[in-house]
Amino acid sequence: MKPAEVGREVFYNLALGICSSCTMVQQLETVPGNVVFGSGYPYRSSGSAVMRKHFERTAQRFLNHELAGAGRFVVEIGSNDGVFLKPISEAAVAHLGVDPSQRAAELAEDEGVEVLVDFFDEDTAGQIRATHGPADVVYAANTLSHLADLSSALRGVDALLADRGVLVFEDRYLGDIVTDTRFDQIYDEHFSFFTVRSAQAAAARHGFELVDVKRLTVHGGSVRYTLARPGVRPQNINVAELLSQERAKGLGDPATMLAFAERVQRVRGRLVRLLRELRESGRQVVGYGATSKSATVTTYCGIGPDLVSCIYDGSPAKHGKLAPGSHIPVRSPKTFSDPYPDYALLFAGNHADEIIAKERAFRKGGGRWILYSPEVRIV
Ligand code: SAH
Ligand code: TYD
């Protein structure tokens, strides 16, 4: 947020519930999509080298399989800056990105990607089908979890998909969030937290079958789900295997979520204690990654500029602004080294390897990272 906006922030209640029948975990309150996503939405998929490689590889896999052959058509829901669709456009395969964030869409268009600047739902899906014909693949990464009206999106996919087409979506995995106590993954944008069981139930409610699942390491642990119309594709054994792992872990049990909540409270106590001790002993502590996740941590733990003096972040759109809620100033990582602080609290744990490698001179010079998932630790 801009410094002038202090005092005009809107706060929402961040709380999760679990469905007693299908075990889907979702937020209990909705932040309207047009408040979060629009021309000012700052996230850019290409900001991470790891994610760039991930999407290029995923696109290549589709080009070799589902999109091989004449006349294929792919729609991406939440195409952002076009990193996934660019290789598909370069391969001259018919495609359409759908994303309401205009500035991200402009970046995609600059790369030769065709984008419909809009929210994907039942209506837009019908329009796309009418103008472009049926899609062989509908792909969505880190986007179905963002939609408060998942049903409308799945009805839209049903309207859009060719008879033998597939919906492939990937999202952060509740199993990893719970196991690794990654509570910072809970923030306004992340409305649904999928498991294989809840994804399968959502698929079945809309006439689809979950035919494959694959665990991914991106974003701290994700799962890629493949849905098709019933009987069209054989079901991969991975589905039954991951379902049985979920049952063994008690992932659909309310008690598992309550135990998770208790671990989160313990982490809060330890993190705040550590930051206060460091302040009292005169150490300089900064943050790294002005992520949406950081707002969950700072708001829930009551961390402000007195404990974390500033946050370094590589997104130019965030420089000179304040982190919402905590009002901690955001700076360019170009100034991280002048001089290096004693400690950096990593608010982008999902990009830990990439950031720690990029900033290796910080640790070489005696600086230390503070991580808080699954436990508070200094590395
Ligand atoms: N797929 C990209 C971007 C994920 S961020 C990646 O994985 O990196 C989520 C994206 O979904 C944002 O670009 C946002 O603008 C977009 N989005 C939000 N609601 C949407 C909707 N209803 N339809 C299509 N895109 C949507
Ligand atoms: P993201 O993973 O989307 O987190 P969130 O959804 O919680 O905002 O964003 C990553 C943030 O981390 C983004 O603001 C850019 C920043 N970042 C860096 O500053 N340096 C890096 O090397 C990487 C990978 C990310």
CSV table of N, CA, C and O and ligand atoms in Angstrom, one decimal, residues 41 43 47-49 172 184 187 189-190 219 288-294 312-315 318 333 347-348 350-351 354-355 358, ligand 2:
chain,number,residue,atom,x,y,z
A,41,TYR,N,-3.1,-5.5,-9.3
A,41,TYR,CA,-2.6,-6.7,-8.7
A,41,TYR,C,-1.1,-6.9,-9.1
A,41,TYR,O,-0.8,-7.0,-10.3
A,43,TYR,N,1.3,-9.4,-8.4
A,43,TYR,CA,2.0,-10.6,-8.6
A,43,TYR,C,2.4,-10.9,-10.0
A,43,TYR,O,1.5,-10.8,-10.9
A,47,GLY,N,8.4,-13.7,-11.9
A,47,GLY,CA,9.3,-13.1,-10.9
A,47,GLY,C,10.2,-14.2,-10.3
A,47,GLY,O,11.3,-13.9,-9.6
A,48,SER,N,9.9,-15.4,-10.4
A,48,SER,CA,10.7,-16.5,-9.9
A,48,SER,C,11.3,-17.4,-11.0
A,48,SER,O,10.5,-17.8,-11.9
A,49,ALA,N,12.6,-17.5,-11.0
A,49,ALA,CA,13.3,-18.3,-12.0
A,49,ALA,C,12.8,-19.8,-11.9
A,49,ALA,O,12.6,-20.5,-12.9
A,172,ARG,N,-1.5,-25.3,-4.2
A,172,ARG,CA,-0.8,-25.6,-3.0
A,172,ARG,C,-1.6,-26.8,-2.3
A,172,ARG,O,-2.8,-26.7,-2.4
A,184,ASP,N,1.4,-19.5,6.8
A,184,ASP,CA,1.4,-18.3,6.0
A,184,ASP,C,0.8,-18.4,4.6
A,184,ASP,O,0.6,-17.5,3.9
A,187,TYR,N,-4.1,-16.8,3.3
A,187,TYR,CA,-4.3,-15.4,3.2
A,187,TYR,C,-5.4,-15.1,2.2
A,187,TYR,O,-5.9,-16.0,1.5
A,189,GLU,N,-6.1,-14.3,-0.8
A,189,GLU,CA,-6.2,-14.9,-2.1
A,189,GLU,C,-6.5,-16.4,-2.1
A,189,GLU,O,-7.1,-16.9,-3.0
A,190,HIS,N,-6.0,-17.1,-1.1
A,190,HIS,CA,-6.2,-18.5,-1.1
A,190,HIS,C,-7.4,-18.9,-0.4
A,190,HIS,O,-7.5,-19.0,0.9
A,219,HIS,N,6.1,-23.9,-4.7
A,219,HIS,CA,5.3,-23.2,-3.7
A,219,HIS,C,5.3,-24.0,-2.4
A,219,HIS,O,4.2,-24.0,-1.7
A,288,TYR,N,12.4,-10.4,4.4
A,288,TYR,CA,12.7,-10.7,3.0
A,288,TYR,C,11.5,-11.3,2.3
A,288,TYR,O,11.1,-12.4,2.7
A,289,GLY,N,11.0,-10.6,1.3
A,289,GLY,CA,9.8,-11.1,0.6
A,289,GLY,C,8.6,-10.4,1.1
A,289,GLY,O,8.0,-10.8,2.2
A,290,ALA,N,8.1,-9.3,0.5
A,290,ALA,CA,6.9,-8.6,0.9
A,290,ALA,C,5.7,-9.3,0.3
A,290,ALA,O,5.0,-8.8,-0.5
A,291,THR,N,5.6,-10.5,0.7
A,291,THR,CA,4.6,-11.4,0.2
A,291,THR,C,3.2,-11.1,0.8
A,291,THR,O,3.1,-10.5,1.9
A,292,SER,N,2.2,-11.7,0.2
A,292,SER,CA,0.9,-11.7,0.9
A,292,SER,C,0.9,-12.5,2.1
A,292,SER,O,0.3,-12.1,3.2
A,293,LYS,N,1.7,-13.6,2.1
A,293,LYS,CA,1.9,-14.4,3.3
A,293,LYS,C,2.4,-13.6,4.4
A,293,LYS,O,2.1,-13.9,5.6
A,294,SER,N,3.3,-12.6,4.2
A,294,SER,CA,3.9,-11.9,5.3
A,294,SER,C,2.8,-11.1,6.0
A,294,SER,O,2.9,-10.9,7.2
A,312,TYR,N,12.8,-6.5,2.2
A,312,TYR,CA,13.3,-6.4,0.8
A,312,TYR,C,12.5,-7.3,-0.1
A,312,TYR,O,12.2,-8.4,0.3
A,313,ASP,N,12.3,-6.8,-1.3
A,313,ASP,CA,11.5,-7.6,-2.2
A,313,ASP,C,11.8,-7.2,-3.6
A,313,ASP,O,12.0,-6.0,-3.9
A,314,GLY,N,11.9,-8.2,-4.5
A,314,GLY,CA,12.4,-7.9,-5.9
A,314,GLY,C,11.3,-7.3,-6.8
A,314,GLY,O,11.7,-7.0,-7.9
A,315,SER,N,10.1,-7.2,-6.4
A,315,SER,CA,9.1,-6.7,-7.3
A,315,SER,C,9.1,-5.1,-7.3
A,315,SER,O,8.8,-4.5,-6.3
A,318,LYS,N,6.4,-2.9,-5.7
A,318,LYS,CA,6.3,-2.8,-4.2
A,318,LYS,C,7.2,-1.8,-3.6
A,318,LYS,O,7.1,-1.5,-2.4
A,333,PRO,N,15.9,-5.2,-3.1
A,333,PRO,CA,17.0,-6.1,-2.6
A,333,PRO,C,18.4,-5.5,-3.1
A,333,PRO,O,19.4,-5.9,-2.5
A,347,PHE,N,10.0,-14.2,4.6
A,347,PHE,CA,8.6,-14.2,4.4
A,347,PHE,C,8.1,-14.9,3.1
A,347,PHE,O,7.0,-14.8,2.7
A,348,ALA,N,9.1,-15.5,2.4
A,348,ALA,CA,8.8,-16.2,1.2
A,348,ALA,C,9.4,-17.6,1.3
A,348,ALA,O,10.2,-18.0,0.4
A,350,ASN,N,8.3,-20.3,0.5
A,350,ASN,CA,8.0,-21.1,-0.8
A,350,ASN,C,9.1,-20.9,-1.8
A,350,ASN,O,9.3,-21.6,-2.7
A,351,HIS,N,9.9,-19.8,-1.6
A,351,HIS,CA,11.0,-19.6,-2.6
A,351,HIS,C,12.4,-19.6,-1.8
A,351,HIS,O,13.3,-19.0,-2.2
A,354,GLU,N,15.7,-20.6,-3.6
A,354,GLU,CA,16.1,-19.6,-4.6
A,354,GLU,C,16.6,-18.4,-4.0
A,354,GLU,O,17.7,-17.8,-4.4
A,355,ILE,N,16.0,-17.9,-3.0
A,355,ILE,CA,16.4,-16.6,-2.4
A,355,ILE,C,17.7,-16.8,-1.6
A,355,ILE,O,18.6,-16.0,-1.7
A,358,LYS,N,20.5,-17.0,-4.0
A,358,LYS,CA,20.7,-15.7,-4.7
A,358,LYS,C,21.5,-14.7,-3.7
A,358,LYS,O,22.3,-14.0,-4.1
B,2,TYD,P1,4.6,-15.2,-3.9
B,2,TYD,O1,5.3,-16.5,-3.9
B,2,TYD,O2,3.4,-15.1,-4.8
B,2,TYD,O3,4.0,-14.9,-2.5
B,2,TYD,P2,2.6,-14.3,-2.1
B,2,TYD,O4,1.5,-14.9,-2.9
B,2,TYD,O5,2.5,-14.6,-0.7
B,2,TYD,O6,2.7,-12.8,-2.3
B,2,TYD,O7,5.5,-14.0,-4.1
B,2,TYD,C1,6.9,-14.0,-4.0
B,2,TYD,C2,7.4,-12.6,-3.5
B,2,TYD,O8,8.8,-12.8,-3.2
B,2,TYD,C3,7.3,-11.6,-4.6
B,2,TYD,O9,6.8,-10.4,-4.0
B,2,TYD,C4,8.7,-11.4,-5.1
B,2,TYD,C5,9.5,-11.9,-4.0
B,2,TYD,N1,10.8,-12.5,-4.4
B,2,TYD,C6,12.0,-11.9,-4.2
B,2,TYD,O10,12.0,-10.7,-3.7
B,2,TYD,N2,13.1,-12.5,-4.7
B,2,TYD,C7,13.1,-13.7,-5.2
B,2,TYD,O11,14.2,-14.3,-5.6
B,2,TYD,C8,11.9,-14.4,-5.4
B,2,TYD,C9,11.8,-15.8,-6.0
B,2,TYD,C10,10.7,-13.8,-4.9
